[in-house]
């Protein structure tokens, strides 16, 4: 169940909210040295200002490839090279895009809730099988079911809090 929350947070990190974050460039792959590499393996990614991401490329010959990869990643970003530094300004979001992002965030959180419920179902099925096989008593089964339900409720509450936080971030930018 915890992994479902972690996956959700990672997916939320990729949603562009108009505020600069290094996680925004995590999906970017750069063609370097004959293979495809994550951006963070060819340069240092930092956020010096709220609306700017800076990539300090380690190898000067890779600057154009980094710039092209960011532009082609489908993130709606327009990087510019300055020596060994690639600057990526983050444009502000319009209202239509904010509503769209909220819907996407809602979809991600619903997927996480479904994952949590699937884990709960698997746990409940395992308990029923243990009780049927005589490994645990019916009272123990009921107690464990209550514990599984409590963990499920807590995890779904964390998912809802994460969604509320992301929606607030999307609206405020």
mmCIF file with all atom_site columns, C-alpha atoms in Angstrom:
data_model
loop_
_atom_site.group_PDB
_atom_site.id
_atom_site.type_symbol
_atom_site.label_atom_id
_atom_site.label_alt_id
_atom_site.label_comp_id
_atom_site.label_asym_id
_atom_site.label_entity_id
_atom_site.label_seq_id
_atom_site.pdbx_PDB_ins_code
_atom_site.Cartn_x
_atom_site.Cartn_y
_atom_site.Cartn_z
_atom_site.occupancy
_atom_site.B_iso_or_equiv
_atom_site.pdbx_formal_charge
_atom_site.auth_seq_id
_atom_site.auth_comp_id
_atom_site.auth_asym_id
_atom_site.auth_atom_id
_atom_site.pdbx_PDB_model_num
ATOM 1   C CA . UNK A 1 1   ? 0.000   0.000   0.000   1.00 0.00 ? 1   UNK A CA 1
ATOM 2   C CA . UNK A 1 2   ? 2.902   2.322   0.770   1.00 0.00 ? 2   UNK A CA 1
ATOM 3   C CA . UNK A 1 3   ? 4.288   1.740   -2.698  1.00 0.00 ? 3   UNK A CA 1
ATOM 4   C CA . UNK A 1 4   ? 0.995   2.947   -4.203  1.00 0.00 ? 4   UNK A CA 1
ATOM 5   C CA . UNK A 1 5   ? 1.424   6.251   -2.326  1.00 0.00 ? 5   UNK A CA 1
ATOM 6   C CA . UNK A 1 6   ? 5.069   6.498   -3.456  1.00 0.00 ? 6   UNK A CA 1
ATOM 7   C CA . UNK A 1 7   ? 4.101   5.903   -7.097  1.00 0.00 ? 7   UNK A CA 1
ATOM 8   C CA . UNK A 1 8   ? 1.410   8.570   -6.765  1.00 0.00 ? 8   UNK A CA 1
ATOM 9   C CA . UNK A 1 9   ? 3.916   11.090  -5.394  1.00 0.00 ? 9   UNK A CA 1
ATOM 10  C CA . UNK A 1 10  ? 6.292   10.310  -8.249  1.00 0.00 ? 10  UNK A CA 1
ATOM 11  C CA . UNK A 1 11  ? 3.498   10.785  -10.817 1.00 0.00 ? 11  UNK A CA 1
ATOM 12  C CA . UNK A 1 12  ? 2.517   14.061  -9.168  1.00 0.00 ? 12  UNK A CA 1
ATOM 13  C CA . UNK A 1 13  ? 6.147   15.183  -9.401  1.00 0.00 ? 13  UNK A CA 1
ATOM 14  C CA . UNK A 1 14  ? 5.903   14.936  -13.175 1.00 0.00 ? 14  UNK A CA 1
ATOM 15  C CA . UNK A 1 15  ? 2.835   17.190  -13.364 1.00 0.00 ? 15  UNK A CA 1
ATOM 16  C CA . UNK A 1 16  ? 3.909   20.655  -14.397 1.00 0.00 ? 16  UNK A CA 1
ATOM 17  C CA . UNK A 1 17  ? 2.328   23.193  -12.096 1.00 0.00 ? 17  UNK A CA 1
ATOM 18  C CA . UNK A 1 18  ? 4.054   26.350  -13.321 1.00 0.00 ? 18  UNK A CA 1
ATOM 19  C CA . UNK A 1 19  ? 6.510   26.122  -10.463 1.00 0.00 ? 19  UNK A CA 1
ATOM 20  C CA . UNK A 1 20  ? 10.012  24.863  -11.199 1.00 0.00 ? 20  UNK A CA 1
ATOM 21  C CA . UNK A 1 21  ? 10.996  21.472  -9.744  1.00 0.00 ? 21  UNK A CA 1
ATOM 22  C CA . UNK A 1 22  ? 13.854  19.161  -10.638 1.00 0.00 ? 22  UNK A CA 1
ATOM 23  C CA . UNK A 1 23  ? 11.402  16.240  -10.798 1.00 0.00 ? 23  UNK A CA 1
ATOM 24  C CA . UNK A 1 24  ? 9.846   17.884  -13.868 1.00 0.00 ? 24  UNK A CA 1
ATOM 25  C CA . UNK A 1 25  ? 12.877  16.836  -15.943 1.00 0.00 ? 25  UNK A CA 1
ATOM 26  C CA . UNK A 1 26  ? 13.160  13.271  -14.544 1.00 0.00 ? 26  UNK A CA 1
ATOM 27  C CA . UNK A 1 27  ? 11.460  11.624  -17.569 1.00 0.00 ? 27  UNK A CA 1
ATOM 28  C CA . UNK A 1 28  ? 13.836  13.369  -20.019 1.00 0.00 ? 28  UNK A CA 1
ATOM 29  C CA . UNK A 1 29  ? 16.248  10.973  -21.730 1.00 0.00 ? 29  UNK A CA 1
ATOM 30  C CA . UNK A 1 30  ? 19.337  12.291  -23.547 1.00 0.00 ? 30  UNK A CA 1
ATOM 31  C CA . UNK A 1 31  ? 21.090  10.587  -26.466 1.00 0.00 ? 31  UNK A CA 1
ATOM 32  C CA . UNK A 1 32  ? 24.635  10.501  -25.099 1.00 0.00 ? 32  UNK A CA 1
ATOM 33  C CA . UNK A 1 33  ? 27.656  8.437   -26.042 1.00 0.00 ? 33  UNK A CA 1
ATOM 34  C CA . UNK A 1 34  ? 25.640  6.091   -28.239 1.00 0.00 ? 34  UNK A CA 1
ATOM 35  C CA . UNK A 1 35  ? 22.901  5.311   -25.724 1.00 0.00 ? 35  UNK A CA 1
ATOM 36  C CA . UNK A 1 36  ? 19.894  6.902   -24.081 1.00 0.00 ? 36  UNK A CA 1
ATOM 37  C CA . UNK A 1 37  ? 20.618  8.230   -20.564 1.00 0.00 ? 37  UNK A CA 1
ATOM 38  C CA . UNK A 1 38  ? 18.555  10.059  -17.932 1.00 0.00 ? 38  UNK A CA 1
ATOM 39  C CA . UNK A 1 39  ? 19.208  13.800  -17.873 1.00 0.00 ? 39  UNK A CA 1
ATOM 40  C CA . UNK A 1 40  ? 20.589  13.688  -14.324 1.00 0.00 ? 40  UNK A CA 1
ATOM 41  C CA . UNK A 1 41  ? 23.447  11.445  -15.568 1.00 0.00 ? 41  UNK A CA 1
ATOM 42  C CA . UNK A 1 42  ? 24.798  14.038  -18.002 1.00 0.00 ? 42  UNK A CA 1
ATOM 43  C CA . UNK A 1 43  ? 24.436  17.138  -15.857 1.00 0.00 ? 43  UNK A CA 1
ATOM 44  C CA . UNK A 1 44  ? 23.464  18.684  -12.552 1.00 0.00 ? 44  UNK A CA 1
ATOM 45  C CA . UNK A 1 45  ? 19.797  19.806  -12.388 1.00 0.00 ? 45  UNK A CA 1
ATOM 46  C CA . UNK A 1 46  ? 18.940  22.646  -9.998  1.00 0.00 ? 46  UNK A CA 1
ATOM 47  C CA . UNK A 1 47  ? 16.224  25.230  -9.328  1.00 0.00 ? 47  UNK A CA 1
ATOM 48  C CA . UNK A 1 48  ? 17.789  28.646  -8.606  1.00 0.00 ? 48  UNK A CA 1
ATOM 49  C CA . UNK A 1 49  ? 14.474  30.552  -8.968  1.00 0.00 ? 49  UNK A CA 1
ATOM 50  C CA . UNK A 1 50  ? 10.780  29.622  -8.692  1.00 0.00 ? 50  UNK A CA 1
ATOM 51  C CA . UNK A 1 51  ? 10.274  29.766  -12.489 1.00 0.00 ? 51  UNK A CA 1
ATOM 52  C CA . UNK A 1 52  ? 13.660  28.520  -13.752 1.00 0.00 ? 52  UNK A CA 1
ATOM 53  C CA . UNK A 1 53  ? 15.382  25.138  -13.934 1.00 0.00 ? 53  UNK A CA 1
ATOM 54  C CA . UNK A 1 54  ? 19.101  25.112  -14.703 1.00 0.00 ? 54  UNK A CA 1
ATOM 55  C CA . UNK A 1 55  ? 21.000  22.116  -16.056 1.00 0.00 ? 55  UNK A CA 1
ATOM 56  C CA . UNK A 1 56  ? 24.770  22.365  -15.632 1.00 0.00 ? 56  UNK A CA 1
ATOM 57  C CA . UNK A 1 57  ? 26.015  19.942  -18.319 1.00 0.00 ? 57  UNK A CA 1
ATOM 58  C CA . UNK A 1 58  ? 29.259  18.184  -17.429 1.00 0.00 ? 58  UNK A CA 1
ATOM 59  C CA . UNK A 1 59  ? 30.467  17.561  -20.982 1.00 0.00 ? 59  UNK A CA 1
ATOM 60  C CA . UNK A 1 60  ? 30.379  20.645  -23.208 1.00 0.00 ? 60  UNK A CA 1
ATOM 61  C CA . UNK A 1 61  ? 29.758  18.487  -26.298 1.00 0.00 ? 61  UNK A CA 1
ATOM 62  C CA . UNK A 1 62  ? 26.443  17.316  -24.774 1.00 0.00 ? 62  UNK A CA 1
ATOM 63  C CA . UNK A 1 63  ? 24.838  20.772  -24.389 1.00 0.00 ? 63  UNK A CA 1
ATOM 64  C CA . UNK A 1 64  ? 22.984  20.668  -27.747 1.00 0.00 ? 64  UNK A CA 1
ATOM 65  C CA . UNK A 1 65  ? 21.759  17.095  -27.095 1.00 0.00 ? 65  UNK A CA 1
ATOM 66  C CA . UNK A 1 66  ? 20.437  18.096  -23.646 1.00 0.00 ? 66  UNK A CA 1
ATOM 67  C CA . UNK A 1 67  ? 18.703  21.150  -25.071 1.00 0.00 ? 67  UNK A CA 1
ATOM 68  C CA . UNK A 1 68  ? 17.115  19.070  -27.880 1.00 0.00 ? 68  UNK A CA 1
ATOM 69  C CA . UNK A 1 69  ? 15.999  16.327  -25.454 1.00 0.00 ? 69  UNK A CA 1
ATOM 70  C CA . UNK A 1 70  ? 14.235  18.798  -23.155 1.00 0.00 ? 70  UNK A CA 1
ATOM 71  C CA . UNK A 1 71  ? 12.539  20.481  -26.107 1.00 0.00 ? 71  UNK A CA 1
ATOM 72  C CA . UNK A 1 72  ? 11.416  17.125  -27.602 1.00 0.00 ? 72  UNK A CA 1
ATOM 73  C CA . UNK A 1 73  ? 10.206  15.642  -24.274 1.00 0.00 ? 73  UNK A CA 1
ATOM 74  C CA . UNK A 1 74  ? 6.673   16.973  -24.777 1.00 0.00 ? 74  UNK A CA 1
ATOM 75  C CA . UNK A 1 75  ? 6.713   19.049  -21.578 1.00 0.00 ? 75  UNK A CA 1
ATOM 76  C CA . UNK A 1 76  ? 5.993   22.344  -23.332 1.00 0.00 ? 76  UNK A CA 1
ATOM 77  C CA . UNK A 1 77  ? 9.348   23.785  -22.269 1.00 0.00 ? 77  UNK A CA 1
ATOM 78  C CA . UNK A 1 78  ? 11.730  25.884  -24.365 1.00 0.00 ? 78  UNK A CA 1
ATOM 79  C CA . UNK A 1 79  ? 15.324  25.575  -23.079 1.00 0.00 ? 79  UNK A CA 1
ATOM 80  C CA . UNK A 1 80  ? 18.162  27.887  -24.050 1.00 0.00 ? 80  UNK A CA 1
ATOM 81  C CA . UNK A 1 81  ? 21.882  27.102  -23.914 1.00 0.00 ? 81  UNK A CA 1
ATOM 82  C CA . UNK A 1 82  ? 24.415  29.454  -22.341 1.00 0.00 ? 82  UNK A CA 1
ATOM 83  C CA . UNK A 1 83  ? 27.907  27.912  -22.432 1.00 0.00 ? 83  UNK A CA 1
ATOM 84  C CA . UNK A 1 84  ? 27.732  24.650  -20.458 1.00 0.00 ? 84  UNK A CA 1
ATOM 85  C CA . UNK A 1 85  ? 24.463  25.711  -18.820 1.00 0.00 ? 85  UNK A CA 1
ATOM 86  C CA . UNK A 1 86  ? 20.993  25.027  -20.170 1.00 0.00 ? 86  UNK A CA 1
ATOM 87  C CA . UNK A 1 87  ? 18.328  27.335  -18.754 1.00 0.00 ? 87  UNK A CA 1
ATOM 88  C CA . UNK A 1 88  ? 14.722  26.129  -18.802 1.00 0.00 ? 88  UNK A CA 1
ATOM 89  C CA . UNK A 1 89  ? 12.171  28.875  -18.020 1.00 0.00 ? 89  UNK A CA 1
ATOM 90  C CA . UNK A 1 90  ? 8.835   27.592  -16.714 1.00 0.00 ? 90  UNK A CA 1
ATOM 91  C CA . UNK A 1 91  ? 5.948   29.516  -18.299 1.00 0.00 ? 91  UNK A CA 1
ATOM 92  C CA . UNK A 1 92  ? 2.905   30.331  -16.139 1.00 0.00 ? 92  UNK A CA 1
ATOM 93  C CA . UNK A 1 93  ? -0.174  28.135  -16.575 1.00 0.00 ? 93  UNK A CA 1
ATOM 94  C CA . UNK A 1 94  ? -3.455  29.348  -18.006 1.00 0.00 ? 94  UNK A CA 1
ATOM 95  C CA . UNK A 1 95  ? -6.783  28.523  -16.327 1.00 0.00 ? 95  UNK A CA 1
ATOM 96  C CA . UNK A 1 96  ? -7.735  25.849  -18.861 1.00 0.00 ? 96  UNK A CA 1
ATOM 97  C CA . UNK A 1 97  ? -4.458  23.987  -18.292 1.00 0.00 ? 97  UNK A CA 1
ATOM 98  C CA . UNK A 1 98  ? -4.923  24.166  -14.505 1.00 0.00 ? 98  UNK A CA 1
ATOM 99  C CA . UNK A 1 99  ? -8.331  22.463  -14.742 1.00 0.00 ? 99  UNK A CA 1
ATOM 100 C CA . UNK A 1 100 ? -6.808  19.815  -17.023 1.00 0.00 ? 100 UNK A CA 1
ATOM 101 C CA . UNK A 1 101 ? -3.977  19.196  -14.528 1.00 0.00 ? 101 UNK A CA 1
ATOM 102 C CA . UNK A 1 102 ? -6.471  18.804  -11.683 1.00 0.00 ? 102 UNK A CA 1
ATOM 103 C CA . UNK A 1 103 ? -8.322  16.136  -13.678 1.00 0.00 ? 103 UNK A CA 1
ATOM 104 C CA . UNK A 1 104 ? -5.055  14.285  -14.376 1.00 0.00 ? 104 UNK A CA 1
ATOM 105 C CA . UNK A 1 105 ? -4.116  14.473  -10.681 1.00 0.00 ? 105 UNK A CA 1
ATOM 106 C CA . UNK A 1 106 ? -7.542  13.068  -9.792  1.00 0.00 ? 106 UNK A CA 1
ATOM 107 C CA . UNK A 1 107 ? -7.023  10.181  -12.233 1.00 0.00 ? 107 UNK A CA 1
ATOM 108 C CA . UNK A 1 108 ? -3.614  9.390   -10.733 1.00 0.00 ? 108 UNK A CA 1
ATOM 109 C CA . UNK A 1 109 ? -5.029  9.367   -7.203  1.00 0.00 ? 109 UNK A CA 1
ATOM 110 C CA . UNK A 1 110 ? -7.920  7.114   -8.233  1.00 0.00 ? 110 UNK A CA 1
ATOM 111 C CA . UNK A 1 111 ? -5.426  4.635   -9.722  1.00 0.00 ? 111 UNK A CA 1
ATOM 112 C CA . UNK A 1 112 ? -3.568  4.664   -6.397  1.00 0.00 ? 112 UNK A CA 1
ATOM 113 C CA . UNK A 1 113 ? -6.828  4.042   -4.474  1.00 0.00 ? 113 UNK A CA 1
ATOM 114 C CA . UNK A 1 114 ? -7.626  1.093   -6.758  1.00 0.00 ? 114 UNK A CA 1
ATOM 115 C CA . UNK A 1 115 ? -4.141  -0.347  -6.109  1.00 0.00 ? 115 UNK A CA 1
ATOM 116 C CA . UNK A 1 116 ? -4.663  -0.043  -2.363  1.00 0.00 ? 116 UNK A CA 1
ATOM 117 C CA . UNK A 1 117 ? -8.077  -1.725  -2.578  1.00 0.00 ? 117 UNK A CA 1
ATOM 118 C CA . UNK A 1 118 ? -6.554  -4.565  -4.619  1.00 0.00 ? 118 UNK A CA 1
ATOM 119 C CA . UNK A 1 119 ? -3.950  -5.119  -1.901  1.00 0.00 ? 119 UNK A CA 1
ATOM 120 C CA . UNK A 1 120 ? -6.742  -5.146  0.701   1.00 0.00 ? 120 UNK A CA 1
ATOM 121 C CA . UNK A 1 121 ? -8.740  -7.674  -1.340  1.00 0.00 ? 121 UNK A CA 1
ATOM 122 C CA . UNK A 1 122 ? -5.678  -9.931  -1.674  1.00 0.00 ? 122 UNK A CA 1
ATOM 123 C CA . UNK A 1 123 ? -5.101  -9.723  2.087   1.00 0.00 ? 123 UNK A CA 1
ATOM 124 C CA . UNK A 1 124 ? -8.735  -10.540 2.871   1.00 0.00 ? 124 UNK A CA 1
ATOM 125 C CA . UNK A 1 125 ? -8.662  -13.512 0.461   1.00 0.00 ? 125 UNK A CA 1
ATOM 126 C CA . UNK A 1 126 ? -5.496  -14.822 2.109   1.00 0.00 ? 126 UNK A CA 1
ATOM 127 C CA . UNK A 1 127 ? -7.123  -14.551 5.553   1.00 0.00 ? 127 UNK A CA 1
ATOM 128 C CA . UNK A 1 128 ? -10.214 -16.446 4.377   1.00 0.00 ? 128 UNK A CA 1
ATOM 129 C CA . UNK A 1 129 ? -8.006  -19.207 2.996   1.00 0.00 ? 129 UNK A CA 1
ATOM 130 C CA . UNK A 1 130 ? -6.020  -19.416 6.260   1.00 0.00 ? 130 UNK A CA 1
ATOM 131 C CA . UNK A 1 131 ? -9.262  -19.651 8.251   1.00 0.00 ? 131 UNK A CA 1
ATOM 132 C CA . UNK A 1 132 ? -10.676 -22.271 5.893   1.00 0.00 ? 132 UNK A CA 1
ATOM 133 C CA . UNK A 1 133 ? -7.470  -24.343 6.175   1.00 0.00 ? 133 UNK A CA 1
ATOM 134 C CA . UNK A 1 134 ? -7.679  -24.138 9.966   1.00 0.00 ? 134 UNK A CA 1
ATOM 135 C CA . UNK A 1 135 ? -4.435  -22.181 10.402  1.00 0.00 ? 135 UNK A CA 1
ATOM 136 C CA . UNK A 1 136 ? -6.229  -19.316 12.198  1.00 0.00 ? 136 UNK A CA 1
ATOM 137 C CA . UNK A 1 137 ? -9.547  -19.143 14.046  1.00 0.00 ? 137 UNK A CA 1
ATOM 138 C CA . UNK A 1 138 ? -12.578 -17.187 12.892  1.00 0.00 ? 138 UNK A CA 1
ATOM 139 C CA . UNK A 1 139 ? -12.019 -14.626 15.672  1.00 0.00 ? 139 UNK A CA 1
ATOM 140 C CA . UNK A 1 140 ? -8.409  -14.109 14.546  1.00 0.00 ? 140 UNK A CA 1
ATOM 141 C CA . UNK A 1 141 ? -9.604  -13.720 10.964  1.00 0.00 ? 141 UNK A CA 1
ATOM 142 C CA . UNK A 1 142 ? -12.064 -10.979 11.992  1.00 0.00 ? 142 UNK A CA 1
ATOM 143 C CA . UNK A 1 143 ? -9.364  -9.192  14.013  1.00 0.00 ? 143 UNK A CA 1
ATOM 144 C CA . UNK A 1 144 ? -6.901  -9.283  11.124  1.00 0.00 ? 144 UNK A CA 1
ATOM 145 C CA . UNK A 1 145 ? -9.594  -8.076  8.718   1.00 0.00 ? 145 UNK A CA 1
ATOM 146 C CA . UNK A 1 146 ? -10.210 -5.067  10.986  1.00 0.00 ? 146 UNK A CA 1
ATOM 147 C CA . UNK A 1 147 ? -6.465  -4.334  11.010  1.00 0.00 ? 147 UNK A CA 1
ATOM 148 C CA . UNK A 1 148 ? -6.245  -4.593  7.220   1.00 0.00 ? 148 UNK A CA 1
ATOM 149 C CA . UNK A 1 149 ? -9.243  -2.262  6.882   1.00 0.00 ? 149 UNK A CA 1
ATOM 150 C CA . UNK A 1 150 ? -7.651  0.247   9.284   1.00 0.00 ? 150 UNK A CA 1
ATOM 151 C CA . UNK A 1 151 ? -4.408  0.266   7.259   1.00 0.00 ? 151 UNK A CA 1
ATOM 152 C CA . UNK A 1 152 ? -6.423  0.623   4.042   1.00 0.00 ? 152 UNK A CA 1
ATOM 153 C CA . UNK A 1 153 ? -8.397  3.582   5.436   1.00 0.00 ? 153 UNK A CA 1
ATOM 154 C CA . UNK A 1 154 ? -5.192  5.270   6.619   1.00 0.00 ? 154 UNK A CA 1
ATOM 155 C CA . UNK A 1 155 ? -3.506  4.797   3.236   1.00 0.00 ? 155 UNK A CA 1
ATOM 156 C CA . UNK A 1 156 ? -6.507  6.150   1.312   1.00 0.00 ? 156 UNK A CA 1
ATOM 157 C CA . UNK A 1 157 ? -6.541  9.127   3.676   1.00 0.00 ? 157 UNK A CA 1
ATOM 158 C CA . UNK A 1 158 ? -2.844  9.759   2.803   1.00 0.00 ? 158 UNK A CA 1
ATOM 159 C CA . UNK A 1 159 ? -3.692  9.548   -0.913  1.00 0.00 ? 159 UNK A CA 1
ATOM 160 C CA . UNK A 1 160 ? -6.516  12.077  -0.466  1.00 0.00 ? 160 UNK A CA 1
ATOM 161 C CA . UNK A 1 161 ? -4.212  14.435  1.473   1.00 0.00 ? 161 UNK A CA 1
ATOM 162 C CA . UNK A 1 162 ? -1.565  14.166  -1.241  1.00 0.00 ? 162 UNK A CA 1
ATOM 163 C CA . UNK A 1 163 ? -4.185  14.943  -3.902  1.00 0.00 ? 163 UNK A CA 1
ATOM 164 C CA . UNK A 1 164 ? -5.483  17.947  -1.941  1.00 0.00 ? 164 UNK A CA 1
ATOM 165 C CA . UNK A 1 165 ? -1.935  19.263  -1.589  1.00 0.00 ? 165 UNK A CA 1
ATOM 166 C CA . UNK A 1 166 ? -1.260  18.877  -5.328  1.00 0.00 ? 166 UNK A CA 1
ATOM 167 C CA . UNK A 1 167 ? -4.558  20.538  -6.268  1.00 0.00 ? 167 UNK A CA 1
ATOM 168 C CA . UNK A 1 168 ? -3.733  23.455  -3.979  1.00 0.00 ? 168 UNK A CA 1
ATOM 169 C CA . UNK A 1 169 ? -0.304  23.745  -5.630  1.00 0.00 ? 169 UNK A CA 1
ATOM 170 C CA . UNK A 1 170 ? -1.893  23.728  -9.120  1.00 0.00 ? 170 UNK A CA 1
ATOM 171 C CA . UNK A 1 171 ? -4.407  26.457  -8.205  1.00 0.00 ? 171 UNK A CA 1
ATOM 172 C CA . UNK A 1 172 ? -1.971  28.757  -6.370  1.00 0.00 ? 172 UNK A CA 1
ATOM 173 C CA . UNK A 1 173 ? 0.701   29.130  -9.016  1.00 0.00 ? 173 UNK A CA 1
#
